[in-house]
Amino acid sequence: MKTKKIVLFASGSGSNVENIFNYFQEHPNVEVSCVLTNKRSAQVIDRCNRLKINALYFNRHSFYNTGFVCSVLKDMKPDLIVLAGFLWKIPSNLIETFPDKIINIHPALLPKYGGKGMYGSNVHKAVKENGETETGITIHYVNEHYDEGAIIQQAKTIVEEEDTPESIAAKVHELEYEHFPKVIEQLLKKA
Ligand code: GRF
């Protein structure tokens, strides 16, 4: 069976990248080919070095104004492009080149708490401030609008009164670690 390739995009800590890499490390026909990042100082780069994953940095110009990232991706021929804490909007040329092959994870139950500015701790603070009794994750396809692509899977967790934005973030991360690799595996079976 042909090896299926995942390319990951990340801007931050990269704990999901590490979790996905570990999940597939012993997999007979799935590999993490590369991690692309738009942040030179991102902790994900240290993780990639430690785990010996290829990492590639690109800047705003090469992402939006040249075909650099798109042509790198075309050469890699990924079966799935996975955004794991990637904060820039995906340009339409990438979406058109890789239809139904780009997915994202959002740390809330979309359509709630999505859109511009709703990332990282902003999301968990808003969930807390609004007194939500549940939150969760949404794994979805990426289209031209932030957090609006078709939903693939959601999972929920309870928000207790004593929860803080930090403890909510920890609960949400647990859901991400549990579900994201499995959803990727399912999608790759169909790819
Ligand atoms: C995750 O909560 C993910 O849902 C969001 O960004 C965060 C990335 O965390 N899109 P990490 O860098 O994988 O630790």
XYZ file of C-alpha atoms and ligand atoms in Angstrom:
205
model
C 0.000 0.000 0.000
C 1.230 3.488 -0.895
C 2.532 5.594 2.010
C 0.172 8.452 2.822
C 1.834 11.766 3.551
C 0.807 14.397 6.083
C 2.158 17.938 5.975
C 1.515 20.003 9.097
C 1.339 23.782 9.521
C 1.968 25.239 12.979
C 2.749 28.658 14.469
C 3.155 27.930 18.158
C 4.056 25.320 20.708
C 3.373 22.368 18.463
C 2.115 19.942 21.085
C -0.454 18.677 18.570
C 2.309 18.238 16.002
C 4.243 16.101 18.485
C 1.154 14.093 19.389
C 0.300 13.442 15.726
C 3.895 12.518 14.956
C 3.979 10.054 17.864
C 0.649 8.526 16.864
C 1.858 7.749 13.352
C 5.466 6.955 14.159
C 4.987 3.199 13.986
C 2.250 3.344 11.378
C 3.015 1.117 8.375
C 1.718 3.474 5.693
C 1.353 6.991 7.102
C 4.186 9.461 7.581
C 4.574 13.064 8.725
C 6.601 14.476 5.829
C 7.202 18.003 6.990
C 6.149 20.795 9.320
C 5.796 24.262 7.847
C 5.892 27.258 10.135
C 5.526 31.000 9.729
C 7.297 31.755 13.005
C 11.043 31.487 13.292
C 10.970 31.440 17.109
C 8.098 28.941 17.413
C 8.599 26.153 19.921
C 7.403 23.735 17.271
C 10.786 24.124 15.548
C 12.587 22.851 18.683
C 10.195 19.920 18.808
C 10.880 19.109 15.154
C 14.621 19.202 15.757
C 14.285 16.871 18.744
C 11.955 14.496 16.907
C 13.927 14.730 13.647
C 10.979 15.965 11.614
C 11.715 18.128 8.575
C 10.740 21.710 9.359
C 10.500 24.577 6.916
C 10.098 28.245 7.758
C 8.387 30.658 5.367
C 7.594 34.352 5.663
C 4.479 36.347 4.833
C 5.778 37.392 1.422
C 6.510 33.849 0.302
C 3.102 32.713 1.559
C 0.866 35.395 0.076
C 2.804 37.048 -2.748
C 4.762 34.269 -4.399
C 3.928 30.695 -5.291
C 6.713 29.422 -3.015
C 4.683 27.569 -0.385
C 2.285 26.219 -2.989
C 5.091 24.867 -5.156
C 6.851 23.319 -2.141
C 3.594 21.572 -1.268
C 3.038 20.407 -4.837
C 6.491 18.797 -4.775
C 5.698 17.060 -1.487
C 2.392 15.681 -2.826
C 0.676 15.527 0.588
C -2.427 13.388 1.016
C -3.536 15.683 3.820
C -2.495 19.180 4.944
C -3.165 19.637 8.634
C -3.287 23.006 10.389
C -2.338 22.425 14.016
C -2.285 25.814 15.678
C -1.533 27.751 12.496
C -2.605 31.371 12.752
C -2.549 32.808 9.235
C -5.410 32.672 6.794
C -4.838 30.153 4.007
C -4.667 31.898 0.599
C -7.186 30.836 -2.019
C -4.533 29.498 -4.417
C -3.678 26.814 -1.826
C -7.324 25.973 -1.232
C -7.904 25.637 -4.985
C -4.768 23.528 -5.475
C -5.619 21.153 -2.622
C -9.417 20.844 -2.566
C -10.740 18.924 0.464
C -7.197 18.216 1.568
C -6.692 20.997 4.121
C -8.108 20.580 7.612
C -7.903 22.623 10.801
C -8.561 22.098 14.475
C -10.323 24.836 16.389
C -10.392 24.813 20.215
C -14.137 25.443 20.599
C -17.483 24.196 19.399
C -17.887 26.080 16.116
C -19.800 28.083 15.007
C -19.423 29.462 18.529
C -16.144 31.215 19.317
C -14.801 31.214 15.769
C -13.602 33.880 13.374
C -10.880 36.489 13.388
C -9.199 37.030 16.766
C -10.673 33.824 18.182
C -7.567 31.771 18.747
C -5.579 30.381 21.661
C -6.400 31.796 25.077
C -8.854 34.356 23.607
C -11.222 31.493 22.925
C -11.020 29.992 26.406
C -11.348 33.408 28.086
C -14.504 34.117 26.068
C -15.941 30.692 26.954
C -15.304 31.423 30.646
C -16.636 34.999 30.520
C -19.848 33.845 28.870
C -20.446 31.209 31.535
C -20.580 28.339 29.058
C -21.190 24.947 30.647
C -19.492 23.074 27.819
C -16.812 23.632 25.232
C -14.753 21.378 22.999
C -12.995 21.000 19.686
C -14.004 21.253 16.058
C -12.072 19.566 13.264
C -13.123 21.045 9.927
C -12.161 21.550 6.304
C -10.544 24.875 5.500
C -12.138 27.314 3.097
C -11.561 31.015 2.344
C -13.247 32.139 5.567
C -11.817 31.686 9.050
C -13.370 28.681 10.823
C -16.263 28.258 8.381
C -15.397 25.117 6.393
C -17.484 21.946 6.657
C -17.283 20.305 10.061
C -15.728 16.826 10.137
C -15.934 16.079 13.862
C -16.613 17.772 17.182
C -16.011 16.573 20.721
C -17.203 18.153 23.954
C -15.990 18.639 27.497
C -17.759 20.099 30.523
C -16.831 23.532 31.867
C -17.157 23.566 35.659
C -17.752 26.763 37.601
C -14.276 26.605 39.103
C -12.569 26.205 35.713
C -10.225 28.970 34.587
C -9.259 29.777 30.986
C -6.071 27.787 31.662
C -7.849 24.694 32.960
C -10.326 24.911 30.070
C -7.366 25.037 27.664
C -5.921 21.901 29.294
C -9.225 20.023 28.919
C -9.492 21.089 25.296
C -5.919 19.995 24.591
C -6.734 16.547 25.991
C -9.622 16.285 23.514
C -7.326 17.396 20.705
C -4.719 14.763 21.540
C -7.354 12.055 21.699
C -9.342 12.863 18.550
C -7.160 14.694 16.051
C -4.837 11.813 15.045
C -7.770 9.401 14.739
C -9.699 11.770 12.469
C -6.566 12.248 10.343
C -6.187 8.469 10.096
C -9.805 8.075 8.979
C -9.471 10.790 6.338
C -6.266 9.241 5.029
C -8.028 5.918 4.543
C -10.257 7.683 2.012
C -7.481 9.816 0.465
C -4.728 24.205 19.767
O -5.551 24.484 20.861
C -5.516 24.240 18.487
O -6.840 23.891 18.644
C -5.422 25.680 18.099
O -4.138 26.081 18.470
C -3.692 25.293 19.568
C -2.348 24.737 19.211
O -1.726 24.147 20.307
N -5.771 25.853 16.712
P -0.324 23.410 20.126
O 0.625 24.421 19.454
O -0.538 22.210 19.273
O 0.114 23.081 21.504
